[in-house]
CSV table of C-alpha atoms in Angstrom, one decimal:
chain,number,residue,atom,x,y,z
A,1,MET,CA,74.3,109.6,107.4
A,2,ALA,CA,76.4,112.2,109.2
A,3,ILE,CA,79.5,114.4,109.3
A,4,TRP,CA,81.8,113.7,112.2
A,5,LEU,CA,84.3,115.7,114.2
A,6,LYS,CA,87.0,114.2,116.4
A,7,ARG,CA,87.4,116.2,119.7
A,8,ALA,CA,89.2,115.0,122.7
A,9,GLY,CA,89.8,111.6,121.2
A,10,ARG,CA,86.1,110.9,120.6
A,11,TRP,CA,84.0,111.2,117.5
A,12,HIS,CA,81.0,113.6,117.7
A,13,ARG,CA,78.2,114.3,115.2
A,14,ALA,CA,78.6,117.7,113.4
A,15,HIS,CA,75.9,119.6,111.6
A,16,SER,CA,78.4,120.4,108.8
A,17,LEU,CA,82.0,121.0,108.0
A,18,PRO,CA,83.5,124.4,109.1
A,19,LEU,CA,84.0,127.0,106.4
A,20,TYR,CA,87.5,126.6,104.9
A,21,LEU,CA,89.8,127.7,102.1
A,22,PRO,CA,91.2,124.9,99.9
A,23,PRO,CA,94.1,123.2,101.7
A,24,GLY,CA,97.5,122.4,100.2
A,25,TYR,CA,96.9,118.7,100.8
A,26,LEU,CA,93.9,116.5,101.7
A,27,ARG,CA,93.5,112.8,101.8
A,28,LEU,CA,90.2,111.0,102.2
A,29,PHE,CA,90.3,107.3,103.0
A,30,PRO,CA,88.1,104.5,104.3
A,31,SER,CA,88.6,103.6,107.9
A,32,ARG,CA,87.7,100.9,110.3
A,33,PRO,CA,85.4,101.2,113.3
A,34,PRO,CA,85.1,102.8,115.8
A,35,GLY,CA,84.2,106.1,114.1
A,36,PRO,CA,83.0,107.2,110.7
A,37,SER,CA,83.5,105.1,107.6
A,38,TRP,CA,85.5,107.8,105.9
A,39,ARG,CA,88.1,110.1,107.4
A,40,ALA,CA,90.3,113.0,106.3
A,41,ALA,CA,94.0,113.5,106.8
A,42,GLY,CA,96.3,116.4,106.0
A,43,GLU,CA,95.8,120.2,106.8
A,44,PHE,CA,92.0,119.9,107.0
A,45,GLY,CA,91.7,118.4,110.5
A,46,SER,CA,90.0,115.5,112.2
A,47,TYR,CA,86.8,115.1,110.3
A,48,GLY,CA,84.9,112.1,109.0
A,49,ALA,CA,81.7,111.1,107.2
A,50,ASP,CA,79.5,108.0,106.8
A,51,SER,CA,80.0,107.9,103.1
A,52,LEU,CA,82.4,109.4,100.5
A,53,PRO,CA,79.7,111.2,98.5
A,54,GLU,CA,78.5,112.8,101.8
A,55,PHE,CA,82.1,113.9,102.6
A,56,LEU,CA,82.5,115.4,99.1
A,57,GLN,CA,79.1,117.3,99.3
A,58,GLY,CA,80.2,118.6,102.7
A,59,LEU,CA,83.5,119.9,101.3
A,60,LEU,CA,81.7,121.5,98.3
A,61,LYS,CA,79.2,123.3,100.6
A,62,ALA,CA,81.8,124.5,103.2
A,63,CYS,CA,84.4,125.9,100.8
A,64,ARG,CA,84.7,129.7,101.1
A,65,ARG,CA,86.1,130.0,97.7
A,66,PRO,CA,83.8,130.0,94.6
A,67,GLY,CA,84.3,127.4,91.9
A,68,GLY,CA,85.7,128.1,88.5
A,69,GLY,CA,89.0,129.8,88.1
A,70,VAL,CA,90.9,130.9,84.9
A,71,GLN,CA,90.9,127.3,83.5
A,72,PRO,CA,88.0,125.3,85.0
A,73,GLY,CA,88.8,122.3,82.9
A,74,LEU,CA,89.6,118.7,83.9
A,75,TRP,CA,92.7,116.8,82.6
A,76,GLU,CA,93.7,113.2,83.0
A,77,VAL,CA,97.4,112.9,83.8
A,78,LYS,CA,98.9,109.9,81.9
A,79,ALA,CA,102.0,107.9,82.9
A,80,ASN,CA,104.2,109.7,80.5
A,81,SER,CA,103.1,113.1,82.0
A,82,ASP,CA,100.8,113.9,79.1
A,83,LEU,CA,97.7,115.9,79.9
A,84,ILE,CA,94.6,114.7,78.1
A,85,PRO,CA,91.5,116.9,78.4
A,86,THR,CA,88.5,115.0,79.6
A,87,GLU,CA,84.9,115.7,80.6
A,88,HIS,CA,84.6,113.4,83.6
A,89,ILE,CA,86.5,111.1,86.0
A,90,ARG,CA,85.8,107.5,85.2
A,91,PRO,CA,83.0,106.2,87.5
A,92,PHE,CA,84.1,104.1,90.5
A,93,GLN,CA,82.6,102.5,93.6
A,94,PRO,CA,83.8,104.2,96.9
A,95,ASP,CA,84.7,100.7,98.2
A,96,GLN,CA,87.2,100.3,95.3
A,97,LEU,CA,89.5,103.0,96.8
A,98,CYS,CA,92.3,101.3,98.6
A,99,SER,CA,95.2,102.7,100.8
A,100,PRO,CA,96.1,105.5,100.7
A,101,GLY,CA,92.7,106.4,99.2
A,102,LEU,CA,92.0,109.7,97.5
A,103,GLU,CA,94.6,112.5,97.6
A,104,LEU,CA,94.2,116.1,96.6
A,105,THR,CA,97.5,118.1,96.3
A,106,ARG,CA,97.8,121.8,95.4
A,107,LEU,CA,100.3,122.4,92.7
A,108,LYS,CA,102.5,125.5,92.3
A,109,GLN,CA,102.4,125.3,88.5
A,110,PRO,CA,99.9,125.6,87.0
A,111,PRO,CA,98.5,128.0,89.7
A,112,ASP,CA,95.2,127.2,91.3
A,113,LYS,CA,95.2,123.6,90.3
A,114,TRP,CA,95.0,120.4,92.4
A,115,LEU,CA,96.3,116.9,91.5
A,116,LEU,CA,93.7,114.4,92.3
A,117,THR,CA,95.2,110.9,92.8
A,118,LEU,CA,92.9,108.0,93.1
A,119,HIS,CA,94.3,104.6,94.3
A,120,LEU,CA,91.7,102.2,92.9
A,121,ALA,CA,91.3,98.4,92.8
A,122,ARG,CA,89.3,98.2,89.6
A,123,PRO,CA,88.1,94.8,88.2
A,124,SER,CA,89.7,93.7,85.0
A,125,PRO,CA,88.6,90.6,83.0
A,126,ASN,CA,90.4,88.0,85.2
A,127,LEU,CA,91.5,89.7,88.2
A,128,LEU,CA,91.3,92.8,90.5
A,129,ALA,CA,94.0,95.3,89.3
A,130,VAL,CA,95.2,98.0,91.7
A,131,ARG,CA,96.0,101.2,89.7
A,132,THR,CA,96.5,104.8,90.3
A,133,GLU,CA,94.6,107.4,88.3
A,134,ARG,CA,95.5,111.1,88.3
A,135,TYR,CA,93.6,114.2,87.3
A,136,LEU,CA,94.3,117.9,87.3
A,137,ALA,CA,91.5,120.4,88.1
A,138,SER,CA,90.5,123.4,90.1
A,139,TRP,CA,89.5,122.6,93.7
A,140,HIS,CA,85.7,123.0,93.0
A,141,ARG,CA,85.7,121.2,89.7
A,142,GLY,CA,87.8,118.4,91.1
A,143,LEU,CA,85.4,117.8,94.0
A,144,GLN,CA,82.3,118.0,91.7
A,145,GLU,CA,83.8,115.4,89.3
A,146,LEU,CA,84.8,113.1,92.1
A,147,LEU,CA,81.2,113.3,93.5
A,148,ARG,CA,79.7,112.6,90.1
A,149,ALA,CA,82.1,109.7,89.5
A,150,CYS,CA,81.4,107.9,92.9
A,151,GLN,CA,77.7,108.3,92.5
A,152,ALA,CA,77.5,107.3,88.9
A,153,THR,CA,77.9,103.6,89.5
């Protein structure tokens, strides 16, 4: 298990992710060889990890901004734009994420909140249903809940 950095077109092992402030947009997605199993796209840079939980742990450790905020809660965003308070993100297997993967987008209103969008292929009774789940949370709380959800299965 490792964190990876892409430099000069090649992947190199890194000890950890660099210190950062939460970006406006980040996408984590499964990738094909060569290189790490998970990659980041967006403002963050060319980084990768061998597993999604490892990537999320690295992001939590390297963030220069403490967790919390004015409203540290977690809300599920329903299709009709209703916000439903929730305690946790529903558990999922990292291999259930399908293109474009997991997206974290900073919102202007409410301030200091990110929209977490998961593109999942969840099994239903007779078939595999592709669905999008959305949550609203602070950066730190969102990463913590994503880590908990992908390790709970």
